[in-house]
PDB file of C-alpha atoms in Angstrom:
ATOM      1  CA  UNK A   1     -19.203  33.599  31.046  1.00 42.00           C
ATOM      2  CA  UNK A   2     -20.579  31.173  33.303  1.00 45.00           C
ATOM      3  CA  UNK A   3     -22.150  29.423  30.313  1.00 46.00           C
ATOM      4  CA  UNK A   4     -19.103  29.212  27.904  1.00 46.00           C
ATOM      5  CA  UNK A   5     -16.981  27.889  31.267  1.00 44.00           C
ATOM      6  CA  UNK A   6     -19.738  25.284  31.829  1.00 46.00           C
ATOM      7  CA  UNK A   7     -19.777  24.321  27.800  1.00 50.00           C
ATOM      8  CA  UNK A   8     -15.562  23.923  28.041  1.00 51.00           C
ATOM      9  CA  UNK A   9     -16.317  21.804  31.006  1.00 55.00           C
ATOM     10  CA  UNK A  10     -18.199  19.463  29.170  1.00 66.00           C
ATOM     11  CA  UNK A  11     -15.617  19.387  26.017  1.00 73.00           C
ATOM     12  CA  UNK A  12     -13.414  16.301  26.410  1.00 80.00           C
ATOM     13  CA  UNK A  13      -9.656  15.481  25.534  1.00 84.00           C
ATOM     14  CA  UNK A  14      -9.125  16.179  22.330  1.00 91.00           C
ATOM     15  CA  UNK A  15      -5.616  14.799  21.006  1.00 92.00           C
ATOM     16  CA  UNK A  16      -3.972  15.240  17.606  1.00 91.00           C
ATOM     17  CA  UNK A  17      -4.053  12.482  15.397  1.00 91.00           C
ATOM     18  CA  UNK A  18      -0.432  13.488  14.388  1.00 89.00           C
ATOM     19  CA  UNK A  19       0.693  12.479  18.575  1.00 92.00           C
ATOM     20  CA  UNK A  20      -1.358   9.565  18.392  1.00 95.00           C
ATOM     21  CA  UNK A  21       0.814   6.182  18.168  1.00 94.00           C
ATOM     22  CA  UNK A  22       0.278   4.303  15.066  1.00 94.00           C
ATOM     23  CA  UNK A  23      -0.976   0.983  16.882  1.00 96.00           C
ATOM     24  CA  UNK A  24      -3.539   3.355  18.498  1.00 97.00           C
ATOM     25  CA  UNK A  25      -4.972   4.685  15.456  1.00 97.00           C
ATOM     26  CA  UNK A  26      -5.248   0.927  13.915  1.00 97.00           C
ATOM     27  CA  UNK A  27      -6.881  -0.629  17.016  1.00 98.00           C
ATOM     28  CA  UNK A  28      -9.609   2.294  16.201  1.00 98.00           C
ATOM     29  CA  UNK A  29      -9.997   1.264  12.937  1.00 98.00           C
ATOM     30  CA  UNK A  30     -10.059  -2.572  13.254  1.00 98.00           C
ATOM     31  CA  UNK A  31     -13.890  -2.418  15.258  1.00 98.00           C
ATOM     32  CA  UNK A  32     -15.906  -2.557  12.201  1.00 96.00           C
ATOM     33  CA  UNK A  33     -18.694  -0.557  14.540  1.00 97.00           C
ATOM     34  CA  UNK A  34     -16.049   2.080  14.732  1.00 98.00           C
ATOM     35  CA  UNK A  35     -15.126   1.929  11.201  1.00 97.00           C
ATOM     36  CA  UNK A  36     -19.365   2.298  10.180  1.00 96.00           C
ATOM     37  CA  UNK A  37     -19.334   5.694  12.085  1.00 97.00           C
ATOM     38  CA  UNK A  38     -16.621   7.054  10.362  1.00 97.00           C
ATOM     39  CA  UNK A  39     -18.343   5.778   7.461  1.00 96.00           C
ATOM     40  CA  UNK A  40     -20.944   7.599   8.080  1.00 96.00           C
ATOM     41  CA  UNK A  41     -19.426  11.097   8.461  1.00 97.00           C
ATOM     42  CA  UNK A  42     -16.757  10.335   5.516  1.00 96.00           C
ATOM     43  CA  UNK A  43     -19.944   9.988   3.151  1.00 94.00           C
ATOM     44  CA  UNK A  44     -22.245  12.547   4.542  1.00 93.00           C
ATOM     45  CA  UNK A  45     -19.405  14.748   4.420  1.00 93.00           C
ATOM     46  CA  UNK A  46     -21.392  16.308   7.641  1.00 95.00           C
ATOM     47  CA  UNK A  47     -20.875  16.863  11.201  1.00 96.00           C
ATOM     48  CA  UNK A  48     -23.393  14.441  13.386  1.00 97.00           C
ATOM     49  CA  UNK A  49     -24.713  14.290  16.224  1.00 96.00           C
ATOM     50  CA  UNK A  50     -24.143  10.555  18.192  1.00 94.00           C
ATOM     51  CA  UNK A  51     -28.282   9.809  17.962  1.00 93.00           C
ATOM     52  CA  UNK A  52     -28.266   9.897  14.376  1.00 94.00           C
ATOM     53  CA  UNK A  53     -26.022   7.007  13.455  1.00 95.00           C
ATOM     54  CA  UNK A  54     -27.376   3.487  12.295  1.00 91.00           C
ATOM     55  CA  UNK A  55     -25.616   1.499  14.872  1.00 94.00           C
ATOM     56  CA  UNK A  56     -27.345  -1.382  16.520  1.00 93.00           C
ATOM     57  CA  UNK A  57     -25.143  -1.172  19.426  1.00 96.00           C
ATOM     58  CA  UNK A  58     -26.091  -0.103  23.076  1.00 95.00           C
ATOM     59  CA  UNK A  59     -25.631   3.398  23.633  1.00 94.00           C
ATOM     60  CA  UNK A  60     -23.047   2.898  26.737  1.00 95.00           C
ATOM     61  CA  UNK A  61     -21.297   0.716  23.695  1.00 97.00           C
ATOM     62  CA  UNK A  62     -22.226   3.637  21.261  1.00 96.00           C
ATOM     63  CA  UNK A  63     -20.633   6.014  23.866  1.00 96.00           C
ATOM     64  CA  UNK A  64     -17.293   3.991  24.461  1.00 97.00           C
ATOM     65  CA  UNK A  65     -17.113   3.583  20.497  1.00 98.00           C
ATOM     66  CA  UNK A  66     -17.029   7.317  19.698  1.00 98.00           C
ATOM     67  CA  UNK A  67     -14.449   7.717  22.682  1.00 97.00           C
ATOM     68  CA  UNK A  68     -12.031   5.312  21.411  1.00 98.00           C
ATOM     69  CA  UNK A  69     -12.401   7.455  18.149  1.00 98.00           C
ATOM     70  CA  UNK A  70     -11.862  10.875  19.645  1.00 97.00           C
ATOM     71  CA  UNK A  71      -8.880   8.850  21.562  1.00 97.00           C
ATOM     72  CA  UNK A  72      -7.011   8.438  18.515  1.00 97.00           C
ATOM     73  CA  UNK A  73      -7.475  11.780  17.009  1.00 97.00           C
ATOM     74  CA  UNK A  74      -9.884  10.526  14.098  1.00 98.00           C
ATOM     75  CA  UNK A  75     -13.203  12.726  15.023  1.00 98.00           C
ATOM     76  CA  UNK A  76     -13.915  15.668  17.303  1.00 97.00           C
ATOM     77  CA  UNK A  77     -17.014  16.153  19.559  1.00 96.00           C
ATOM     78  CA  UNK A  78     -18.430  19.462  20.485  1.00 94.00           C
ATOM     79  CA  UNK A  79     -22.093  19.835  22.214  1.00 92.00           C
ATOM     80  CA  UNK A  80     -25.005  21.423  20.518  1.00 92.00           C
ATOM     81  CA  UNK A  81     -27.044  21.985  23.390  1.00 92.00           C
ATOM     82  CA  UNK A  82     -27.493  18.948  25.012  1.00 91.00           C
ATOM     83  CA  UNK A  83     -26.905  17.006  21.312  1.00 92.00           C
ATOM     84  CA  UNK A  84     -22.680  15.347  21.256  1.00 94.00           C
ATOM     85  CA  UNK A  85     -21.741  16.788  17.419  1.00 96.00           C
ATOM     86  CA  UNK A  86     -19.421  14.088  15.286  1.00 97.00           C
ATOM     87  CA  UNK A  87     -16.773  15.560  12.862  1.00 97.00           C
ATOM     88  CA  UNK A  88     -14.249  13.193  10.995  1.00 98.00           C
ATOM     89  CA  UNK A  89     -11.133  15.246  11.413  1.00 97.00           C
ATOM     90  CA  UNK A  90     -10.373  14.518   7.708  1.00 96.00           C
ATOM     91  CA  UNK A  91      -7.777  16.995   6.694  1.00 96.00           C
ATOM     92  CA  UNK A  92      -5.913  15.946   9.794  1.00 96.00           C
ATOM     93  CA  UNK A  93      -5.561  12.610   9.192  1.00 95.00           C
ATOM     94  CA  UNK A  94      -4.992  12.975   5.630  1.00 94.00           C
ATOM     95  CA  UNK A  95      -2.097  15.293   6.746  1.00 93.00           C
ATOM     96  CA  UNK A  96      -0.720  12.231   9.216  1.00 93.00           C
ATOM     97  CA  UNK A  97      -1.745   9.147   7.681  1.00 92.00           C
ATOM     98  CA  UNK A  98      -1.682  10.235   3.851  1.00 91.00           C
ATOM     99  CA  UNK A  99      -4.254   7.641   1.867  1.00 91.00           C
ATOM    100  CA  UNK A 100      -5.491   6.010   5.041  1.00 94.00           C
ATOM    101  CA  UNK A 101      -9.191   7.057   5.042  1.00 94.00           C
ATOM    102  CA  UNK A 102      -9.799   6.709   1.885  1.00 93.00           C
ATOM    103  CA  UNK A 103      -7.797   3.164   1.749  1.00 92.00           C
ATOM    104  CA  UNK A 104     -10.299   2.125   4.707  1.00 95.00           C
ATOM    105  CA  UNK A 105     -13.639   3.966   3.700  1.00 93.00           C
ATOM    106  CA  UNK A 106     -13.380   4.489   0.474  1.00 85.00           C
ATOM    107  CA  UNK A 107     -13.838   1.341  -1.067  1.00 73.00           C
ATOM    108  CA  UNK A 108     -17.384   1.157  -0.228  1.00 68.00           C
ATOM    109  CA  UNK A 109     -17.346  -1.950   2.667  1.00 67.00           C
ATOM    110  CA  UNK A 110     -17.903  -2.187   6.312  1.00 60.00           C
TER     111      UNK A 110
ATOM    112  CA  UNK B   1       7.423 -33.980 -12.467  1.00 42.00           C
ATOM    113  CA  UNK B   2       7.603 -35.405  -9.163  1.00 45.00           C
ATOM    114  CA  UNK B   3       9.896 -32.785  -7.631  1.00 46.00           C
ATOM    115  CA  UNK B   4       7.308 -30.257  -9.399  1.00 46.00           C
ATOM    116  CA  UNK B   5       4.093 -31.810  -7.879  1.00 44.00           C
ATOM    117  CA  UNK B   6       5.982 -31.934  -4.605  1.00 46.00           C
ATOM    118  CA  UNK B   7       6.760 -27.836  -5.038  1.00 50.00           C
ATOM    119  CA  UNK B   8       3.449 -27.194  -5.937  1.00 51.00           C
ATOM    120  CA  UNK B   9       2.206 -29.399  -2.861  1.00 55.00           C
ATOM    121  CA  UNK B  10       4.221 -27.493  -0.626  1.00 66.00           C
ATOM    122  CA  UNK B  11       3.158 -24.075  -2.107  1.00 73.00           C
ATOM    123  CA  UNK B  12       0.230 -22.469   0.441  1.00 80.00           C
ATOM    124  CA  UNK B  13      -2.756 -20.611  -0.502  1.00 84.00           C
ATOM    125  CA  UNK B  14      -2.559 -17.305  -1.923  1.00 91.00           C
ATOM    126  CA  UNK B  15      -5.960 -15.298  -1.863  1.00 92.00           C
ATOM    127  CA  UNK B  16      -5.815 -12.226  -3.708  1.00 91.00           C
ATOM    128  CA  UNK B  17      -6.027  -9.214  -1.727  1.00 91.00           C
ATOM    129  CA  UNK B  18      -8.783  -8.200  -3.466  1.00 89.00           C
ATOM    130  CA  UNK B  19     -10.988 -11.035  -2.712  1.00 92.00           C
ATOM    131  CA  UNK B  20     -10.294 -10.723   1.087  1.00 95.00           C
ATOM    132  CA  UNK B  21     -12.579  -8.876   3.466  1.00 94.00           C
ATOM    133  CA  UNK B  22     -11.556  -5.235   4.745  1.00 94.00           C
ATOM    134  CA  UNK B  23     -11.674  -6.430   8.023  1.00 96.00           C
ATOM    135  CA  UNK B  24      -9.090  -9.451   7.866  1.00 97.00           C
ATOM    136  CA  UNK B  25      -6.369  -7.135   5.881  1.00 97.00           C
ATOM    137  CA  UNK B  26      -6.966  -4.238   9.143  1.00 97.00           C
ATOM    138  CA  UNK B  27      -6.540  -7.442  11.334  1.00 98.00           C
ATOM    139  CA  UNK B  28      -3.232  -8.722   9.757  1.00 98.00           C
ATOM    140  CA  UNK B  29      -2.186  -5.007  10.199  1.00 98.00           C
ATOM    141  CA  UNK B  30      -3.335  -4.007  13.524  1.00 98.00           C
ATOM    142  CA  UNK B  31      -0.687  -6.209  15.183  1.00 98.00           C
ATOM    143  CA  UNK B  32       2.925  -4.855  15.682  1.00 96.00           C
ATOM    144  CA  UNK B  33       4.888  -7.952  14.887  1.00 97.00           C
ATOM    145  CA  UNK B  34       3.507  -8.424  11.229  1.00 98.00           C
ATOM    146  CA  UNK B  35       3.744  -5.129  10.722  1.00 97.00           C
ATOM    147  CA  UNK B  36       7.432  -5.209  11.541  1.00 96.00           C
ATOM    148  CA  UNK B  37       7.860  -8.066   8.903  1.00 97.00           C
ATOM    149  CA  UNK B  38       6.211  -5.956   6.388  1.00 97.00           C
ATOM    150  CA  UNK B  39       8.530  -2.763   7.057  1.00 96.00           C
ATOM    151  CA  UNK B  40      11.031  -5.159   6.783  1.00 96.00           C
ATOM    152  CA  UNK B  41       9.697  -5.552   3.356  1.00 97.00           C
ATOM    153  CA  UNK B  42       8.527  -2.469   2.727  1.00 96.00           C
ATOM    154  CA  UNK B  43      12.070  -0.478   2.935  1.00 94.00           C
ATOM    155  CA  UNK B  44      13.975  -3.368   1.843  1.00 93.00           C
ATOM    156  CA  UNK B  45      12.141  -3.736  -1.441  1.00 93.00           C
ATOM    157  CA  UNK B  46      13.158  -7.216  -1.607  1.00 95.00           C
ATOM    158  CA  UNK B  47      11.893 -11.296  -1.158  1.00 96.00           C
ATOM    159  CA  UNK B  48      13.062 -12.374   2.378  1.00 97.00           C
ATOM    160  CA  UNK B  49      13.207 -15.784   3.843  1.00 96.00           C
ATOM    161  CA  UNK B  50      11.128 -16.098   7.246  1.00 94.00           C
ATOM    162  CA  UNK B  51      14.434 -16.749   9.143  1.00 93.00           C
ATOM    163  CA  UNK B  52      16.420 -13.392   7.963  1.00 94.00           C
ATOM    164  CA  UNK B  53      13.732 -11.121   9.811  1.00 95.00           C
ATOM    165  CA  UNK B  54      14.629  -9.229  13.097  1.00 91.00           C
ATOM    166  CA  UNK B  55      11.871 -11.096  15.197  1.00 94.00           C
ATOM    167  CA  UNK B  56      11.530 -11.142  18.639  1.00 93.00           C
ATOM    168  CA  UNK B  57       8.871 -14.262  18.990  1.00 96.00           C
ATOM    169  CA  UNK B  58       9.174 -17.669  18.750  1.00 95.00           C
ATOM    170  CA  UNK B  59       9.469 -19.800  15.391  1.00 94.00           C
ATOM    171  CA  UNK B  60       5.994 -20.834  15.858  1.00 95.00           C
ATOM    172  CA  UNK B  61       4.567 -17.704  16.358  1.00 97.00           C
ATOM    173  CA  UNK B  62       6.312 -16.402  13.659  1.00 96.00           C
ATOM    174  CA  UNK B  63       5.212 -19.095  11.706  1.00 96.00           C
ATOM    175  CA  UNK B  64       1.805 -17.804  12.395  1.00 97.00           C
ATOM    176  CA  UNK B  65       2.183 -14.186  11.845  1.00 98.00           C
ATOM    177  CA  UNK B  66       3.814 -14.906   7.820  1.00 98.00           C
ATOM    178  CA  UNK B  67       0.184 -17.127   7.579  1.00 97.00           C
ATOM    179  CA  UNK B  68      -1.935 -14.330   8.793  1.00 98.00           C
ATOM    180  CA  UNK B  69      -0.334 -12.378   6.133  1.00 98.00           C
ATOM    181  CA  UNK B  70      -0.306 -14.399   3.832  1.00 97.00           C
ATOM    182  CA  UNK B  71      -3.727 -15.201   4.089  1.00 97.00           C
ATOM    183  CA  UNK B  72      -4.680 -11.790   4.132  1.00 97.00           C
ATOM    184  CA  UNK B  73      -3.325 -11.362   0.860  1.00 97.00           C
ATOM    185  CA  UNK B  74      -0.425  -8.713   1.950  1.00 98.00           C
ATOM    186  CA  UNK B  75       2.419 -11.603   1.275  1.00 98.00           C
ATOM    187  CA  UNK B  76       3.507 -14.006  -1.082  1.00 97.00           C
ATOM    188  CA  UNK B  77       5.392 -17.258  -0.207  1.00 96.00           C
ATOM    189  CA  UNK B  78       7.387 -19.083  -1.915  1.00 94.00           C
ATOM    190  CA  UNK B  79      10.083 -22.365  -1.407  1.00 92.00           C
ATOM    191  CA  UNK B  80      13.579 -21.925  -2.309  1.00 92.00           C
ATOM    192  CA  UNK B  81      15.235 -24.819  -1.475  1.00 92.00           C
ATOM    193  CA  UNK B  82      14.333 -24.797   2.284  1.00 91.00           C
ATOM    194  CA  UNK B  83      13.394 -21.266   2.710  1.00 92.00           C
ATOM    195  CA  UNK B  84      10.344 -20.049   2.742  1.00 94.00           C
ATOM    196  CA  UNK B  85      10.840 -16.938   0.488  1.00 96.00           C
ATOM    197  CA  UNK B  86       8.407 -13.975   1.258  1.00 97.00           C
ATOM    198  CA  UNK B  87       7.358 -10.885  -1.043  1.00 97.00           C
ATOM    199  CA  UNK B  88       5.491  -8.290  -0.225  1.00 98.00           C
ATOM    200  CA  UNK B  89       2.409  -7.689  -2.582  1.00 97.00           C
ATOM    201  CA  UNK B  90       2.853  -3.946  -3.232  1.00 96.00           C
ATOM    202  CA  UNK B  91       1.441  -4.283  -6.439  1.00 96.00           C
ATOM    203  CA  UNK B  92      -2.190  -5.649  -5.686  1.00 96.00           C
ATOM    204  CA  UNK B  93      -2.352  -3.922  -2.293  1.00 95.00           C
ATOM    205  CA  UNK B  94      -1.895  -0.808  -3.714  1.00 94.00           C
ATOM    206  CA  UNK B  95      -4.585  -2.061  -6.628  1.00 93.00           C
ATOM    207  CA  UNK B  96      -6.642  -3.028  -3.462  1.00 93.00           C
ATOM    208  CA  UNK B  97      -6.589  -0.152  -1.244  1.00 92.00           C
ATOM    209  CA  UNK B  98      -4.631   2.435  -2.779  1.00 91.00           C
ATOM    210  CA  UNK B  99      -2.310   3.875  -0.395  1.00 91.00           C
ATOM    211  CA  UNK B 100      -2.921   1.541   2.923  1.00 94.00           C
ATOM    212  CA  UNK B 101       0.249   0.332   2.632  1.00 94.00           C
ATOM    213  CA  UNK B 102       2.046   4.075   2.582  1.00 93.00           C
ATOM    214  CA  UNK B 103      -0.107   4.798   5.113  1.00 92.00           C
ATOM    215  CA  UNK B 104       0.375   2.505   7.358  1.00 95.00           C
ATOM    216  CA  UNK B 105       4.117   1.796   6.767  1.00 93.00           C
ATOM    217  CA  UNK B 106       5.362   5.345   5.481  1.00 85.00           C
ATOM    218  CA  UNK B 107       6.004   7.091   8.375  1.00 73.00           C
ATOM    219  CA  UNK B 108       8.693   5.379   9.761  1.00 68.00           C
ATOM    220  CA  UNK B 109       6.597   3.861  12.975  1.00 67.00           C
ATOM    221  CA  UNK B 110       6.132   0.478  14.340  1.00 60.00           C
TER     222      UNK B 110
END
Protein backbone atom coordinates (compact mmCIF):
# COMPACT_ATOMS: atom_id res chain seq x y z
CA UNK A 1 0.00 0.00 0.00
CA UNK A 2 2.68 2.16 1.00
CA UNK A 3 4.50 1.23 -2.21
CA UNK A 4 1.67 1.74 -4.83
CA UNK A 5 0.95 5.35 -2.83
CA UNK A 6 4.69 6.15 -3.20
CA UNK A 7 4.66 4.91 -7.15
CA UNK A 8 1.27 7.39 -7.72
CA UNK A 9 3.37 9.98 -6.05
CA UNK A 10 5.90 9.87 -8.49
CA UNK A 11 3.30 9.70 -11.63
CA UNK A 12 2.99 13.22 -13.06
CA UNK A 13 0.06 15.25 -14.74
CA UNK A 14 -1.17 13.47 -17.27
CA UNK A 15 -3.67 15.58 -19.56
CA UNK A 16 -5.75 14.44 -22.54
CA UNK A 17 -4.61 15.35 -25.76
CA UNK A 18 -8.35 15.93 -26.66
CA UNK A 19 -8.26 19.22 -23.67
CA UNK A 20 -5.08 20.23 -24.92
CA UNK A 21 -5.29 23.66 -27.03
CA UNK A 22 -4.31 23.28 -30.54
CA UNK A 23 -1.35 25.94 -30.36
CA UNK A 24 -0.11 23.72 -27.47
CA UNK A 25 0.06 20.59 -29.28
CA UNK A 26 1.95 22.45 -32.37
CA UNK A 27 4.54 24.26 -30.19
CA UNK A 28 5.32 20.40 -29.12
CA UNK A 29 5.73 19.40 -32.39
CA UNK A 30 7.73 22.31 -33.93
CA UNK A 31 11.20 21.26 -31.58
CA UNK A 32 12.60 18.91 -34.02
CA UNK A 33 14.31 17.19 -30.64
CA UNK A 34 10.76 16.67 -29.59
CA UNK A 35 9.57 15.55 -32.86
CA UNK A 36 12.89 12.71 -32.98
CA UNK A 37 11.43 11.16 -29.71
CA UNK A 38 8.20 10.69 -30.94
CA UNK A 39 9.93 9.38 -33.83
CA UNK A 40 11.34 7.07 -32.06
CA UNK A 41 8.35 5.46 -30.28
CA UNK A 42 6.05 5.92 -33.58
CA UNK A 43 8.65 3.47 -35.35
CA UNK A 44 9.54 1.14 -32.60
CA UNK A 45 5.99 0.89 -32.06
CA UNK A 46 7.35 0.31 -28.24
CA UNK A 47 7.10 1.86 -24.96
CA UNK A 48 10.75 3.42 -23.86
CA UNK A 49 12.34 4.24 -21.28
CA UNK A 50 13.96 8.17 -21.42
CA UNK A 51 17.85 6.56 -21.40
CA UNK A 52 17.32 4.79 -24.47
CA UNK A 53 16.71 7.56 -26.96
CA UNK A 54 19.46 8.90 -29.45
CA UNK A 55 19.28 12.44 -28.41
CA UNK A 56 22.41 14.47 -28.10
CA UNK A 57 20.80 16.79 -25.79
CA UNK A 58 21.57 17.29 -21.97
CA UNK A 59 19.51 15.24 -19.89
CA UNK A 60 17.95 18.36 -17.80
CA UNK A 61 17.13 19.36 -21.72
CA UNK A 62 16.15 15.61 -22.32
CA UNK A 63 13.95 15.91 -19.15
CA UNK A 64 12.17 19.32 -20.06
CA UNK A 65 11.69 17.81 -23.72
CA UNK A 66 9.66 14.76 -22.65
CA UNK A 67 7.64 17.16 -20.23
CA UNK A 68 6.59 19.50 -22.82
CA UNK A 69 5.42 16.20 -24.58
CA UNK A 70 3.46 14.70 -21.73
CA UNK A 71 2.15 18.55 -21.45
CA UNK A 72 0.35 18.32 -24.56
CA UNK A 73 -1.11 14.94 -24.21
CA UNK A 74 1.19 13.28 -27.00
CA UNK A 75 3.08 10.48 -24.68
CA UNK A 76 2.53 9.08 -21.20
CA UNK A 77 5.25 8.27 -18.58
CA UNK A 78 4.95 5.61 -16.00
CA UNK A 79 8.13 4.36 -13.81
CA UNK A 80 9.62 0.96 -14.12
CA UNK A 81 11.47 0.91 -11.07
CA UNK A 82 13.58 3.67 -11.04
CA UNK A 83 13.55 3.61 -15.26
CA UNK A 84 10.74 6.87 -16.69
CA UNK A 85 8.71 4.46 -19.47
CA UNK A 86 7.77 6.55 -22.93
CA UNK A 87 4.45 5.63 -24.71
CA UNK A 88 3.21 7.70 -27.81
CA UNK A 89 -0.43 7.95 -26.91
CA UNK A 90 -1.21 7.08 -30.58
CA UNK A 91 -4.80 6.08 -30.65
CA UNK A 92 -5.47 9.24 -28.72
CA UNK A 93 -4.20 11.55 -30.87
CA UNK A 94 -5.34 9.87 -33.87
CA UNK A 95 -8.83 10.14 -32.21
CA UNK A 96 -8.16 14.23 -31.71
CA UNK A 97 -5.96 15.23 -34.37
CA UNK A 98 -7.06 12.64 -37.19
CA UNK A 99 -3.83 12.31 -39.78
CA UNK A 100 -1.54 14.40 -37.63
CA UNK A 101 1.12 11.81 -36.61
CA UNK A 102 1.40 10.26 -39.43
CA UNK A 103 1.42 13.76 -41.51
CA UNK A 104 4.47 14.69 -39.09
CA UNK A 105 6.29 11.22 -38.62
CA UNK A 106 5.38 9.43 -41.21
CA UNK A 107 7.13 10.76 -43.98
CA UNK A 108 10.38 9.54 -42.84
CA UNK A 109 12.27 13.20 -41.81
CA UNK A 110 13.35 14.84 -38.67
CA UNK B 1 4.89 41.48 -73.65
CA UNK B 2 5.88 44.18 -71.49
CA UNK B 3 2.81 44.14 -69.23
CA UNK B 4 3.55 40.18 -69.20
CA UNK B 5 7.28 40.45 -68.17
CA UNK B 6 6.15 43.04 -65.65
CA UNK B 7 3.39 40.24 -64.19
CA UNK B 8 5.80 37.70 -64.20
CA UNK B 9 8.37 40.16 -62.40
CA UNK B 10 5.99 40.84 -59.84
CA UNK B 11 5.01 37.12 -59.35
CA UNK B 12 7.06 35.73 -55.96
CA UNK B 13 8.58 32.45 -55.48
CA UNK B 14 6.58 29.47 -55.17
CA UNK B 15 8.52 26.36 -53.68
CA UNK B 16 6.62 23.32 -53.85
CA UNK B 17 5.57 21.97 -50.67
CA UNK B 18 7.21 19.04 -51.31
CA UNK B 19 10.60 20.37 -51.69
CA UNK B 20 10.36 22.30 -48.34
CA UNK B 21 11.72 20.97 -45.07
CA UNK B 22 9.20 19.44 -42.38
CA UNK B 23 10.33 21.81 -40.08
CA UNK B 24 9.59 25.21 -42.02
CA UNK B 25 5.85 23.92 -43.02
CA UNK B 26 5.35 23.08 -38.73
CA UNK B 27 6.87 26.67 -38.41
CA UNK B 28 4.45 28.48 -40.85
CA UNK B 29 1.77 26.50 -38.85
CA UNK B 30 2.70 26.80 -35.32
CA UNK B 31 1.74 30.50 -35.30
CA UNK B 32 -1.96 31.53 -34.73
CA UNK B 33 -2.22 34.37 -37.17
CA UNK B 34 -1.28 32.29 -40.38
CA UNK B 35 -3.19 29.77 -39.28
CA UNK B 36 -6.20 32.04 -39.13
CA UNK B 37 -5.50 33.07 -42.84
CA UNK B 38 -5.47 29.52 -43.79
CA UNK B 39 -8.95 28.66 -42.01
CA UNK B 40 -9.95 31.51 -43.74
CA UNK B 41 -9.06 29.50 -46.72
CA UNK B 42 -9.67 26.38 -45.63
CA UNK B 43 -13.67 26.78 -45.01
CA UNK B 44 -14.02 29.30 -47.59
CA UNK B 45 -12.70 27.09 -50.36
CA UNK B 46 -11.87 30.04 -52.31
CA UNK B 47 -8.70 32.60 -53.68
CA UNK B 48 -8.70 35.65 -51.28
CA UNK B 49 -6.94 38.90 -51.65
CA UNK B 50 -4.55 39.73 -48.55
CA UNK B 51 -6.81 42.74 -47.68
CA UNK B 52 -10.33 40.71 -47.39
CA UNK B 53 -8.91 38.62 -44.33
CA UNK B 54 -10.18 39.26 -40.70
CA UNK B 55 -6.61 40.25 -39.37
CA UNK B 56 -5.84 41.76 -36.36
CA UNK B 57 -1.96 42.89 -37.16
CA UNK B 58 -0.57 45.40 -39.03
CA UNK B 59 -0.21 45.49 -43.01
CA UNK B 60 3.35 44.75 -42.60
CA UNK B 61 3.09 42.01 -40.48
CA UNK B 62 0.59 40.63 -42.45
CA UNK B 63 2.61 41.11 -45.27
CA UNK B 64 4.98 38.82 -43.58
CA UNK B 65 2.79 36.12 -42.39
CA UNK B 66 1.22 35.52 -46.46
CA UNK B 67 5.40 35.23 -47.22
CA UNK B 68 5.99 32.73 -44.53
CA UNK B 69 3.30 30.83 -46.14
CA UNK B 70 3.97 31.22 -49.10
CA UNK B 71 7.34 30.23 -48.78
CA UNK B 72 6.47 27.31 -46.99
CA UNK B 73 4.66 26.10 -49.82
CA UNK B 74 1.01 26.13 -48.02
CA UNK B 75 -0.09 29.31 -50.38
CA UNK B 76 -0.15 30.47 -53.72
CA UNK B 77 -0.04 34.18 -54.77
CA UNK B 78 -1.07 35.67 -57.40
CA UNK B 79 -1.69 39.63 -58.90
CA UNK B 80 -5.03 40.61 -59.97
CA UNK B 81 -4.90 43.93 -60.85
CA UNK B 82 -3.64 45.26 -57.45
CA UNK B 83 -4.53 42.43 -55.27
CA UNK B 84 -2.51 40.06 -54.23
CA UNK B 85 -4.78 36.97 -54.78
CA UNK B 86 -4.06 33.98 -52.36
CA UNK B 87 -4.99 30.12 -52.75
CA UNK B 88 -4.57 27.70 -50.54
CA UNK B 89 -2.54 24.62 -51.87
CA UNK B 90 -4.86 21.81 -50.72
CA UNK B 91 -3.90 19.82 -53.46
CA UNK B 92 -0.01 19.38 -52.95
CA UNK B 93 -0.28 19.67 -49.16
CA UNK B 94 -2.40 16.95 -48.98
CA UNK B 95 0.14 15.14 -51.72
CA UNK B 96 2.81 16.34 -49.15
CA UNK B 97 1.63 15.34 -45.86
CA UNK B 98 -1.54 13.69 -46.24
CA UNK B 99 -3.93 14.93 -43.81
CA UNK B 100 -1.81 17.91 -41.95
CA UNK B 101 -3.97 20.21 -43.22
CA UNK B 102 -7.37 18.35 -41.74
CA UNK B 103 -5.55 17.97 -38.90
CA UNK B 104 -4.53 20.95 -38.10
CA UNK B 105 -7.46 23.03 -39.48
CA UNK B 106 -10.46 20.45 -39.08
CA UNK B 107 -11.50 20.88 -35.83
CA UNK B 108 -12.77 24.12 -35.82
CA UNK B 109 -9.79 25.72 -33.45
CA UNK B 110 -7.54 28.60 -33.81
Amino acid sequence: MRAASREQGRTPAHPEIGDVPLQQVLEALVDPVRRGILRELYDSGEDRACGTFDLTVSKSTATHHFNVLREAGLITQRYVGTSRMNTLCRKEVDAAFPGLLDAVLGRGEA
